mmCIF file of C-alpha atoms and ligand atoms in Angstrom:
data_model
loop_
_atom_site.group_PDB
_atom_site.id
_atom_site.type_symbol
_atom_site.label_atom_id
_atom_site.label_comp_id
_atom_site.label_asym_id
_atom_site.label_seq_id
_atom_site.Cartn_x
_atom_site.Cartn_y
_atom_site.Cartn_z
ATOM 1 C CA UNK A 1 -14.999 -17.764 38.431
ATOM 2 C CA UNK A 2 -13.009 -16.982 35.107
ATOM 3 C CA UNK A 3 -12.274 -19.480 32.853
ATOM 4 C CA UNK A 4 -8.610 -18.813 32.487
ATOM 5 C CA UNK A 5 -7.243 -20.178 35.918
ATOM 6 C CA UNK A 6 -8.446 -23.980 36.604
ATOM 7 C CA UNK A 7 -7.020 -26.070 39.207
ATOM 8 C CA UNK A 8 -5.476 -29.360 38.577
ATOM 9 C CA UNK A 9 -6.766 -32.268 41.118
ATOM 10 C CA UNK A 10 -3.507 -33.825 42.247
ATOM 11 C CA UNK A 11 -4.810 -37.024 41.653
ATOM 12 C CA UNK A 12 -4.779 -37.028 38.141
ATOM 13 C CA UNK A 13 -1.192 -35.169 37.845
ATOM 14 C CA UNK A 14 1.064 -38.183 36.855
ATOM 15 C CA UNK A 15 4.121 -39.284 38.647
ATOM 16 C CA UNK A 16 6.740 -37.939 35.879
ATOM 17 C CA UNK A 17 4.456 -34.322 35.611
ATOM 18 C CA UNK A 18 5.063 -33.809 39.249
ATOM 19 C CA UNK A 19 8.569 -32.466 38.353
ATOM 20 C CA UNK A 20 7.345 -29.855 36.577
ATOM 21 C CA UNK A 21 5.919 -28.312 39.694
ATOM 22 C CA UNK A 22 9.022 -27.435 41.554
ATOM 23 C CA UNK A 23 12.293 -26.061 41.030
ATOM 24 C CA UNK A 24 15.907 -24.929 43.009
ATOM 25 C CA UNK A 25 16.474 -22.466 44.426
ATOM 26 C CA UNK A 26 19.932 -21.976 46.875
ATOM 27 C CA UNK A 27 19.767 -25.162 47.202
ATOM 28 C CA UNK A 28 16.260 -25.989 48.284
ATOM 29 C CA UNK A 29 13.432 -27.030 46.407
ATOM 30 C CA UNK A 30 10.982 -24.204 45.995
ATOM 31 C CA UNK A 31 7.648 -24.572 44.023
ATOM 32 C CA UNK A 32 7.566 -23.210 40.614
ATOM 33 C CA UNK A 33 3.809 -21.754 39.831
ATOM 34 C CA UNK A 34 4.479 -18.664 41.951
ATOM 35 C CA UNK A 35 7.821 -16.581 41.846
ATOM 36 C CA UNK A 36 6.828 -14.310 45.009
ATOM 37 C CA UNK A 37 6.533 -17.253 47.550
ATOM 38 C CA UNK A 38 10.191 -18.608 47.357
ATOM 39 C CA UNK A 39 10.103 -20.444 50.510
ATOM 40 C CA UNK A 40 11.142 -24.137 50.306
ATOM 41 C CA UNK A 41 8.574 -27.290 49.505
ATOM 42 C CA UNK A 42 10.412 -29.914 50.440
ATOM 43 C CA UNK A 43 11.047 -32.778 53.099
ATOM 44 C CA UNK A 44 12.615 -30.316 55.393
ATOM 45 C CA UNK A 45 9.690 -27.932 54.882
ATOM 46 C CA UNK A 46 7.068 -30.839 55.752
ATOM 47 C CA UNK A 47 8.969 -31.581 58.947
ATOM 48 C CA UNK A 48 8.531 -27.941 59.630
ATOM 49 C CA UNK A 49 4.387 -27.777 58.819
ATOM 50 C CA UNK A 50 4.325 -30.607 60.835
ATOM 51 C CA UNK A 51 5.412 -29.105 63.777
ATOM 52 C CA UNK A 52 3.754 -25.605 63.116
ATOM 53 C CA UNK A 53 0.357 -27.694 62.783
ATOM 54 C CA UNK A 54 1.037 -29.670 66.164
ATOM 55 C CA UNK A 55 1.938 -26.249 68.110
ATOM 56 C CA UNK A 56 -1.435 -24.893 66.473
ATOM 57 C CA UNK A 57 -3.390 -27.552 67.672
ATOM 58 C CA UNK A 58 -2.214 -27.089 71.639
ATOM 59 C CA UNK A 59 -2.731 -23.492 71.293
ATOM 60 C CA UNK A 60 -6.389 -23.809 70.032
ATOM 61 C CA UNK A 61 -7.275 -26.150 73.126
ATOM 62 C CA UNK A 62 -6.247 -29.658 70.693
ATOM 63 C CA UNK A 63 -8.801 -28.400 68.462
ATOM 64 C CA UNK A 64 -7.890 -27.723 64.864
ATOM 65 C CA UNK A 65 -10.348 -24.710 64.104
ATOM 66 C CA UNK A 66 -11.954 -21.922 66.521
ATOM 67 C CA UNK A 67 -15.732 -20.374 65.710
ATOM 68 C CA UNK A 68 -18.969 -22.337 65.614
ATOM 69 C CA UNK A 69 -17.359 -25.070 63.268
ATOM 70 C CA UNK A 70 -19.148 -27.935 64.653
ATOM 71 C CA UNK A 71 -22.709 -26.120 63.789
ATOM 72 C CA UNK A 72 -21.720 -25.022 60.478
ATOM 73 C CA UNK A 73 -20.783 -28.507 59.372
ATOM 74 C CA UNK A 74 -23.272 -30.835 61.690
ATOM 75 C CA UNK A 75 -24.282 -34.422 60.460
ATOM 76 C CA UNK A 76 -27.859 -32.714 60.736
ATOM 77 C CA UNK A 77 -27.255 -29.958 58.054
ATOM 78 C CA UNK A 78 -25.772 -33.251 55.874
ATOM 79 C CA UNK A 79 -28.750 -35.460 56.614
ATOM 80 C CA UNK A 80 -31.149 -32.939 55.709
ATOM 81 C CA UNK A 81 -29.242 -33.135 52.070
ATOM 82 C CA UNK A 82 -26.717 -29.978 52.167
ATOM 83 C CA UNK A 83 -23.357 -30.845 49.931
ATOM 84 C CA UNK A 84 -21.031 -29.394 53.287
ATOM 85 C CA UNK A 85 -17.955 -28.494 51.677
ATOM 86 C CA UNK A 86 -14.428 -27.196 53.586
ATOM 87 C CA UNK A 87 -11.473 -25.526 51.515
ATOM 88 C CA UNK A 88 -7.852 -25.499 52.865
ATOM 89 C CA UNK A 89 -6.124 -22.434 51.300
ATOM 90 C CA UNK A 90 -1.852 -22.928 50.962
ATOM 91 C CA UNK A 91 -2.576 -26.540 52.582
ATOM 92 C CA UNK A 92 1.079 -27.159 52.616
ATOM 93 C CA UNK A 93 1.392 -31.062 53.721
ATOM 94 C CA UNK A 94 -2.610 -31.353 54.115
ATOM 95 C CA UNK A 95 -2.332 -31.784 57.573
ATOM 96 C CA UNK A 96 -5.030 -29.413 58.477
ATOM 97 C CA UNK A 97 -7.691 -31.228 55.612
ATOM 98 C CA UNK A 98 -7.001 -34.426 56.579
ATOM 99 C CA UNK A 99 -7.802 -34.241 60.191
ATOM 100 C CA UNK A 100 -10.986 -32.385 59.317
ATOM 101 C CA UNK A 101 -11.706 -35.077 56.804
ATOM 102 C CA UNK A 102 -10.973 -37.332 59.751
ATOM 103 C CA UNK A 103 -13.432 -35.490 61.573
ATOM 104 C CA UNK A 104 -15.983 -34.597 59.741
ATOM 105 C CA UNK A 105 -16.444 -37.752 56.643
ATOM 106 C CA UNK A 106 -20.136 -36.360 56.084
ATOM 107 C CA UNK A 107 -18.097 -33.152 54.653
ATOM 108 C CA UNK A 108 -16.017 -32.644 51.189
ATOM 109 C CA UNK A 109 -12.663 -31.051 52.306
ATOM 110 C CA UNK A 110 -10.187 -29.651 49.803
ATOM 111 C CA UNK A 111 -6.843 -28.859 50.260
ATOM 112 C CA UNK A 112 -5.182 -26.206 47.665
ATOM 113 C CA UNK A 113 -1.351 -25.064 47.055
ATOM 114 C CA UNK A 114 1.695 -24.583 44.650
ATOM 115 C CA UNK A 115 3.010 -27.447 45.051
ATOM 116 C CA UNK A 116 2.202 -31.735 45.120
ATOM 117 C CA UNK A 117 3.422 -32.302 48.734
ATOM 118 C CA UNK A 118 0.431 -33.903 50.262
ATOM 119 C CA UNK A 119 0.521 -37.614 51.214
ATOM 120 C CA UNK A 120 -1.319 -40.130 48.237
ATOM 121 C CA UNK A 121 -3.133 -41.776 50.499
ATOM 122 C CA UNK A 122 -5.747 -39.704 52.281
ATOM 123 C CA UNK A 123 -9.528 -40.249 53.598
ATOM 124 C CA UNK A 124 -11.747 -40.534 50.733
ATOM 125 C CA UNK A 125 -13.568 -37.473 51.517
ATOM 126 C CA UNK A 126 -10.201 -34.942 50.948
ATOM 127 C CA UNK A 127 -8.854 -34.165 47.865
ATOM 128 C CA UNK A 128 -6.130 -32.152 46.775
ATOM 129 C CA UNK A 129 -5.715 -29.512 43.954
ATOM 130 C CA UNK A 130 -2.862 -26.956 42.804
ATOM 131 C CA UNK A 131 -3.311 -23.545 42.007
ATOM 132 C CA UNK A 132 -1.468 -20.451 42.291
ATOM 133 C CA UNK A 133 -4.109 -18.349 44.913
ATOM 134 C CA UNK A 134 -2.551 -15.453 44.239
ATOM 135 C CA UNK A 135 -4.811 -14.401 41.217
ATOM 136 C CA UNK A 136 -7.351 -11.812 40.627
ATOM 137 C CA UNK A 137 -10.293 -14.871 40.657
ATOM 138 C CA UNK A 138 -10.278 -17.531 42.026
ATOM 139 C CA UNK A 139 -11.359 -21.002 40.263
ATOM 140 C CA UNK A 140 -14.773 -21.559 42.688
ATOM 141 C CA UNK A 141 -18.002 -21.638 42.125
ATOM 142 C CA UNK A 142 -19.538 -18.577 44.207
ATOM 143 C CA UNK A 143 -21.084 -19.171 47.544
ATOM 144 C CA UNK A 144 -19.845 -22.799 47.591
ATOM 145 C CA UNK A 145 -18.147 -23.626 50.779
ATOM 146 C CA UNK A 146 -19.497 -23.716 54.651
ATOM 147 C CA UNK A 147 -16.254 -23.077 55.494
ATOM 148 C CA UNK A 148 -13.012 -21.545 54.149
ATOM 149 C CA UNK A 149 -9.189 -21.808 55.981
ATOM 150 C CA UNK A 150 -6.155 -20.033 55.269
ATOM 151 C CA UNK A 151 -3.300 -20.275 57.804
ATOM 152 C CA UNK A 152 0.228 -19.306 57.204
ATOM 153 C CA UNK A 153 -0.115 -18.658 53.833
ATOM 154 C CA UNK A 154 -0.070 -14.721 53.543
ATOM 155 C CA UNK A 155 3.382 -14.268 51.896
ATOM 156 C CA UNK A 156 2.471 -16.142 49.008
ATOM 157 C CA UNK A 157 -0.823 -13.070 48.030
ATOM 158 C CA UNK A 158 0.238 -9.602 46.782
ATOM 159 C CA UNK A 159 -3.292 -8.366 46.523
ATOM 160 C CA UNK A 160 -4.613 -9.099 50.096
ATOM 161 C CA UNK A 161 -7.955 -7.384 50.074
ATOM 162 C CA UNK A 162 -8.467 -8.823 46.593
ATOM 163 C CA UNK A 163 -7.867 -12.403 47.953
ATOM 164 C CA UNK A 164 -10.286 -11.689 50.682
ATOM 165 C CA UNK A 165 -12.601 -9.990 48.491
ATOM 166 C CA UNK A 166 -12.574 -13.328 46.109
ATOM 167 C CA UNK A 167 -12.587 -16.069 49.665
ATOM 168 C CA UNK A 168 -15.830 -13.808 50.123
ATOM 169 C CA UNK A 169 -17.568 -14.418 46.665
ATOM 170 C CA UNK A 170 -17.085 -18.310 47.378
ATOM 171 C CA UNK A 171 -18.113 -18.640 50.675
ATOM 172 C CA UNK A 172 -21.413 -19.573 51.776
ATOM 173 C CA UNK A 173 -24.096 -17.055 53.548
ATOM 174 C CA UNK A 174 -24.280 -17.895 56.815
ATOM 175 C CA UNK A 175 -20.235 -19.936 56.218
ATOM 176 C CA UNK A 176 -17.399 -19.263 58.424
ATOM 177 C CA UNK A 177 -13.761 -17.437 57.386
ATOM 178 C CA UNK A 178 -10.697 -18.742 59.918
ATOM 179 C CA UNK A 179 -7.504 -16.987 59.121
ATOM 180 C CA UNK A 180 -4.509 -17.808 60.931
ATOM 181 C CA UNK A 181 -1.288 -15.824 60.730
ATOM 182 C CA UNK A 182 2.104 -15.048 62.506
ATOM 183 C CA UNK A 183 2.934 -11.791 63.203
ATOM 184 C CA UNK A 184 6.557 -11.077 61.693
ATOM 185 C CA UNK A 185 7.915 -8.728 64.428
ATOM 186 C CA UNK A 186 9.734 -10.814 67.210
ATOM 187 C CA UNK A 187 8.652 -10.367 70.709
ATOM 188 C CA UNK A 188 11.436 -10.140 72.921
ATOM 189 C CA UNK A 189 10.413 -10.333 77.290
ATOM 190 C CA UNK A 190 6.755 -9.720 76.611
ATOM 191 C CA UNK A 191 7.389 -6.559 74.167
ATOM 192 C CA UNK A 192 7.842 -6.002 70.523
ATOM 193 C CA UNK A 193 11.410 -5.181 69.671
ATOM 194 C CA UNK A 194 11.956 -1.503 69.172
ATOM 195 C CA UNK A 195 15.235 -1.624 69.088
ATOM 196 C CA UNK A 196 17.060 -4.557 68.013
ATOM 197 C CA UNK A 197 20.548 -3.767 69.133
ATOM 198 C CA UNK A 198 19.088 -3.600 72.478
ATOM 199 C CA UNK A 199 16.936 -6.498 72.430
ATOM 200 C CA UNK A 200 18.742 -9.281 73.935
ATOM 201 C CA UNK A 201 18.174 -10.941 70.370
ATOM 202 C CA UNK A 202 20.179 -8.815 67.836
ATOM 203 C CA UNK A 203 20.132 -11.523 65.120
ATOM 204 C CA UNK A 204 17.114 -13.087 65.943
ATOM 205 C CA UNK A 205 15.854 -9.683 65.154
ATOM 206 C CA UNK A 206 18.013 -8.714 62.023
ATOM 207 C CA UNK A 207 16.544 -11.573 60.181
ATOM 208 C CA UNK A 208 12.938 -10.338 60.647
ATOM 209 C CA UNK A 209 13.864 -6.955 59.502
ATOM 210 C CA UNK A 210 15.259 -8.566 56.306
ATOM 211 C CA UNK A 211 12.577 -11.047 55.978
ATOM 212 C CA UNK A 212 10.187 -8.174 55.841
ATOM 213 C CA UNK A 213 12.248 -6.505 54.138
ATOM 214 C CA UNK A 214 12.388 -9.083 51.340
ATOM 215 C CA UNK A 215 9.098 -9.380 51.446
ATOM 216 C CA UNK A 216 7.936 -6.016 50.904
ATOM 217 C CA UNK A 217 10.284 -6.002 48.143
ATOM 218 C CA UNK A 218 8.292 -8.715 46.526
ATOM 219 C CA UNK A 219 4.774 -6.782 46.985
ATOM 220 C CA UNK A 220 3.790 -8.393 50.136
ATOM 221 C CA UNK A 221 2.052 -6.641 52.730
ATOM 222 C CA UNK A 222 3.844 -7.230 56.072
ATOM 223 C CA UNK A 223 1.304 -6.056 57.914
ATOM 224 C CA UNK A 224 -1.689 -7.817 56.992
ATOM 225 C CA UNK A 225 -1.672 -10.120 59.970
ATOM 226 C CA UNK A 226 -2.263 -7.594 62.825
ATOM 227 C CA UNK A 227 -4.776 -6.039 60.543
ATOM 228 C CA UNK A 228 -6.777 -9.518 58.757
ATOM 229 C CA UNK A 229 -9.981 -8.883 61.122
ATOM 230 C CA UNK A 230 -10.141 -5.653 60.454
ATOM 231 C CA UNK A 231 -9.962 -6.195 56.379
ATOM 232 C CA UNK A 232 -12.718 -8.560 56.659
ATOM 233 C CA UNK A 233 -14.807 -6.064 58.378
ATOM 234 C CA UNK A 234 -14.120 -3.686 55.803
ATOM 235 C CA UNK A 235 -15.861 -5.949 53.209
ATOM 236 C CA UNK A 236 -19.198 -5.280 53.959
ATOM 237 C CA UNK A 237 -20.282 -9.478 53.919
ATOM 238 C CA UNK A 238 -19.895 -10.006 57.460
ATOM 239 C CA UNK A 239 -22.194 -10.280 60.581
ATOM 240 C CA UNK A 240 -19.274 -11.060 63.199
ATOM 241 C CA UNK A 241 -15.562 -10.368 62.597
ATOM 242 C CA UNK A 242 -13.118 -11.470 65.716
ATOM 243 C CA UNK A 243 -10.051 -10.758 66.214
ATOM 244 C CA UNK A 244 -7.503 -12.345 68.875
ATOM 245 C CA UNK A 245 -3.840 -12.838 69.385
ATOM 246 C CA UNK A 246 -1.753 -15.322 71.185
ATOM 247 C CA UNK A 247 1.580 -14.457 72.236
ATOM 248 C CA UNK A 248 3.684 -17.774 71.703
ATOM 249 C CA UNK A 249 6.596 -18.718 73.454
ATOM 250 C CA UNK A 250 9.356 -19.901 71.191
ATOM 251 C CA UNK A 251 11.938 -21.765 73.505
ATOM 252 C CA UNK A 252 12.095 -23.907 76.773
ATOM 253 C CA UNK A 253 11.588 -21.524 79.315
ATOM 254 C CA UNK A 254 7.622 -21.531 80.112
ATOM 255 C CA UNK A 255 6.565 -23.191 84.001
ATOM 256 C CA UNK A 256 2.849 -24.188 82.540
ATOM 257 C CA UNK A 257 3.166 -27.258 81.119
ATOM 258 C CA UNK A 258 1.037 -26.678 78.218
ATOM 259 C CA UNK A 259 2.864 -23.771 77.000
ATOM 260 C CA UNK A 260 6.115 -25.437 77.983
ATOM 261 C CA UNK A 261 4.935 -27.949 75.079
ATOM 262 C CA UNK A 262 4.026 -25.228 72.564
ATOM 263 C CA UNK A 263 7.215 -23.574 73.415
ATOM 264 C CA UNK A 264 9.192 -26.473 72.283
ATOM 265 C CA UNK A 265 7.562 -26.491 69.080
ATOM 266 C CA UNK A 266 7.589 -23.370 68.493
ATOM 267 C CA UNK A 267 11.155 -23.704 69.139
ATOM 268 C CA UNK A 268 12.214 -26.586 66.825
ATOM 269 C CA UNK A 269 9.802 -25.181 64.231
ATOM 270 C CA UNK A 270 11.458 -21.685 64.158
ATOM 271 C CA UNK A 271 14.853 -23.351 63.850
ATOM 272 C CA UNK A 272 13.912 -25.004 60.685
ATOM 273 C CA UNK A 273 12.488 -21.792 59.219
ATOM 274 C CA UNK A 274 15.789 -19.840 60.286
ATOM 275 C CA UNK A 275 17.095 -22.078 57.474
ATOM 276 C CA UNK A 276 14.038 -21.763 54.990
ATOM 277 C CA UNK A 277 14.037 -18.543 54.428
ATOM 278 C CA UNK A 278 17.509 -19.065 52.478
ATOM 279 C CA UNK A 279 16.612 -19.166 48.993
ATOM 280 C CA UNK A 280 14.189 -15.764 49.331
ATOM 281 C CA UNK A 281 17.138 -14.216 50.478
ATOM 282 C CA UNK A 282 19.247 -15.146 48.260
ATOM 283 C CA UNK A 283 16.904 -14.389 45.349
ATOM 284 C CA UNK A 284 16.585 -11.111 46.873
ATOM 285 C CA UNK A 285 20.155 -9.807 46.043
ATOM 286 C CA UNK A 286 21.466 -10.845 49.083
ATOM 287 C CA UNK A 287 24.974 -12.145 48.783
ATOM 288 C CA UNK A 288 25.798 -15.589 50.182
ATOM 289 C CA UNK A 289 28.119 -14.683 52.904
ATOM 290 C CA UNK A 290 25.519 -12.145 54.527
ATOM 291 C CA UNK A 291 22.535 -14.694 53.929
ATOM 292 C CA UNK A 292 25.058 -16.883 55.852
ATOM 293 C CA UNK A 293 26.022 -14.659 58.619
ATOM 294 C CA UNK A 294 22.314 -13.806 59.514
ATOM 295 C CA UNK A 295 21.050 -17.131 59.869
ATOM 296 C CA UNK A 296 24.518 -17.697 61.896
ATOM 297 C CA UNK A 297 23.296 -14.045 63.929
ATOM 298 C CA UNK A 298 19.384 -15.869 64.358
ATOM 299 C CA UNK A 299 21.084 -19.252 65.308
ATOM 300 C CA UNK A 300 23.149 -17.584 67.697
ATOM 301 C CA UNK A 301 19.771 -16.234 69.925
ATOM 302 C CA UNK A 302 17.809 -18.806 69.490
ATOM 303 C CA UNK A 303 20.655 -21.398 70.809
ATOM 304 C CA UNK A 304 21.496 -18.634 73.674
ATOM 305 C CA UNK A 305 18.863 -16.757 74.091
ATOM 306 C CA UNK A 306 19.230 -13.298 76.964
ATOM 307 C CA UNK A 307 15.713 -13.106 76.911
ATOM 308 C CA UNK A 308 12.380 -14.890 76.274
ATOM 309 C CA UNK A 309 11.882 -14.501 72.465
ATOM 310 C CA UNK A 310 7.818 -15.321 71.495
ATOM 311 C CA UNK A 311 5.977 -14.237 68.360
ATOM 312 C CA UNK A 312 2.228 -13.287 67.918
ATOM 313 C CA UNK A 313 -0.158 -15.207 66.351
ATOM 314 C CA UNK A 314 -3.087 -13.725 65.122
ATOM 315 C CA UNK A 315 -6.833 -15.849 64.430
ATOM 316 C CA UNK A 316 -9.102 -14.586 62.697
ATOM 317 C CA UNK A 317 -12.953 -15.684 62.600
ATOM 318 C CA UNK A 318 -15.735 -14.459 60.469
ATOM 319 C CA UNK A 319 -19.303 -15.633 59.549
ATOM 320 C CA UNK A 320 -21.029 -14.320 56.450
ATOM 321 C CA UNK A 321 -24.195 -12.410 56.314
ATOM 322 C CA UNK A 322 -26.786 -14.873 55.050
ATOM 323 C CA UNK A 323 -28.671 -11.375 53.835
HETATM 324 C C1 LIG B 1 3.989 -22.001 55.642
HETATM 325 S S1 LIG B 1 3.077 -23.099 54.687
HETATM 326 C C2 LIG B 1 1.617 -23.386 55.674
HETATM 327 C C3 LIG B 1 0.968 -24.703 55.386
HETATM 328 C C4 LIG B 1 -0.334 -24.936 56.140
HETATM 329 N N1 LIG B 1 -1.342 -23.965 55.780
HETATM 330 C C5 LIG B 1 -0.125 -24.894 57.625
HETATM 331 O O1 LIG B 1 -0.573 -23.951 58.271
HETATM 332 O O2 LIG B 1 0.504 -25.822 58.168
HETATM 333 C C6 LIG B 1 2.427 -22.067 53.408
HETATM 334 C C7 LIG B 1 1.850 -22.863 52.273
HETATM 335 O O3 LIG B 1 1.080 -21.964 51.479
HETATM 336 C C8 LIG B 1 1.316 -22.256 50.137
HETATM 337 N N2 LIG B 1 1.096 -21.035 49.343
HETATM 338 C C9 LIG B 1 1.718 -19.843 49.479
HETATM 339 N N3 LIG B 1 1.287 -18.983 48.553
HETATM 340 C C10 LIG B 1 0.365 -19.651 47.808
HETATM 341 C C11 LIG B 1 -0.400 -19.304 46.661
HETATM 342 N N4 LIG B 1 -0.291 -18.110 46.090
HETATM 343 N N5 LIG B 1 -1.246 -20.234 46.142
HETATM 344 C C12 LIG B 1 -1.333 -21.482 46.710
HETATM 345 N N6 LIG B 1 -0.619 -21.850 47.781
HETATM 346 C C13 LIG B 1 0.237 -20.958 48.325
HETATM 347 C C14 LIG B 1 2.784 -22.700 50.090
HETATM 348 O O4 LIG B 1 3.084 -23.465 48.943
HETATM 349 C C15 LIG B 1 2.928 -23.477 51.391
HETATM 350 O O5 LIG B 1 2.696 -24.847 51.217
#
């Protein structure tokens, strides 16, 4: 850990300071630690993680985490007097660290992001810190945590194997790494979208290409989801890297109940984040009447869609050599 980068526990951040952690931007309020991640933190935005987390949850079997979790942070490893510690990287809301403060209350569980948007009252057993993650050290202790999560969050991390590379040095031997990430490329009838003016979902489309494209511009790497498992392996620290992907419908259209659930989610989530990626187009040079007509373009397939649109979500899960 260096000295220079210390997280503040929300906690003690008074009422009045809170300002100081966000700021406009087109309208929405954005955090203001990290000028890459310009997406909104606001009351919209929560509505949004909360609907992201629920679809999560279905799709991981109304579980909140995949890998040997339960092991890793038994009652039995706390009773025999191991400090079990969880940290929730780009927390958003919280709602991830508070149901696993829920769950496990023999655990410590932090939540970390930009910006103050967790609830004040939580379990006494989660706590909540900001910090800008996207920093050459992190502010941990090495080898400190059993277990380490960071879900949705890549956009906000320039230097990806770097951030790995430091979630590495703090997590336990023998602790578990869950990343969880969308892939940005639409799906369109089972198939990534080669070509968008044939895809059914021309606009839905078009706004991928320029979220990438805004991005990239910003020194994010696009394609870090498809390839997370493989980074991890690359590391060195691992005994067991895994990979999977789940192809999620986004819309009304699946038979299976289940799906038909996630679906709807996935649905009402997306059109909230048709609207949040606003302000990083805007502050991309993007002038206001073509931010407007591409959200107007997305709007327009995901209202009446031609084809099933999904998007691939990629989970990562990694335990760390305990040699
Ligand atoms: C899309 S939200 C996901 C929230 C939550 N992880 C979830 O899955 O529901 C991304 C969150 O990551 C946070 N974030 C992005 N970049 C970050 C960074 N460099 N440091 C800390 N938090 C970051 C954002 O502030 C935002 O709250």
């Amino acid at each position: 850990m260096c000295a220079r980068c210390q997280p503040a526990d929300l906690a003690s951040v008074g009422s009045d300071e809170l300002a100081r952690f966000f700021r406009t931007v087109g309208g929405r309020r954005c955090n203001s630690l990290n000028g890459r991640y310009i997406m909104p933190a606001d009351e919209e935005e929560l509505k949004r993680f909360d609907l992201f987390h629920r679809m999560i949850r279905f799709v991981l079997g109304n579980k909140n985490y995949v890998g040997p979790v339960q092991d890793i942070l038994s009652p039995d490893r706390a009773a025999r007097g191991d400090k079990l510690r969880v940290l929730d990287l780009g927390t958003g809301g919280g709602l991830w660290a508070i149901d696993m403060a829920d769950e496990f209350p023999h655990v410590d569980v932090t939540g970390v992001d930009l910006a103050p948007l967790q609830p004040p009252v939580v379990p006494l057993n989660c706590t909540f810190e900001l910090c800008d993650l996207d920093s050459n050290c992190l502010p941990y202790p090495s080898n400190s945590y059993d277990l380490i999560h960071a879900r949705n969050m890549h956009s906000g991390i320039a230097d990806h194997p770097q951030f790995l590379h430091e979630l590495t040095r703090i997590l336990r031997p023998g602790g578990l790494l869950i990343l969880i990430e969308f892939d940005l490329r639409p799906i369109a009838d089972g198939k990534f979208t080669s070509h968008p003016a044939k895809s059914g979902i021309p606009g839905w489309c078009a706004l991928a290409e320029e979220l990438q494209r805004c991005l990239t511009l910003r020194g994010v790497d696009v394609t870090v989801p498809e390839r997370m498992g493989e980074m991890v392996h690359k590391l060195g620290w691992y005994d067991q890297v895994l990979q999977q992907h789940a192809d999620i419908p986004v819309g009304f259209y699946p038979k299976d109940p289940t799906l038909l659930t996630v679906g709807q989610l996935a649905w009402m989530s997306s059109d909230l984040l048709v609207l949040a990626i606003r302000p990083l187009l805007l502050s991309s040079g993007l002038a206001e009447s073509q931010v407007n007509g591409l959200i107007e373009a997305a709007q327009r397939d995901l209202y009446y869609p031609l084809v099933h649109i999904a998007s691939r979500l990629h989970v990562v899960h990694a335990i760390k050599s305990r040699y």
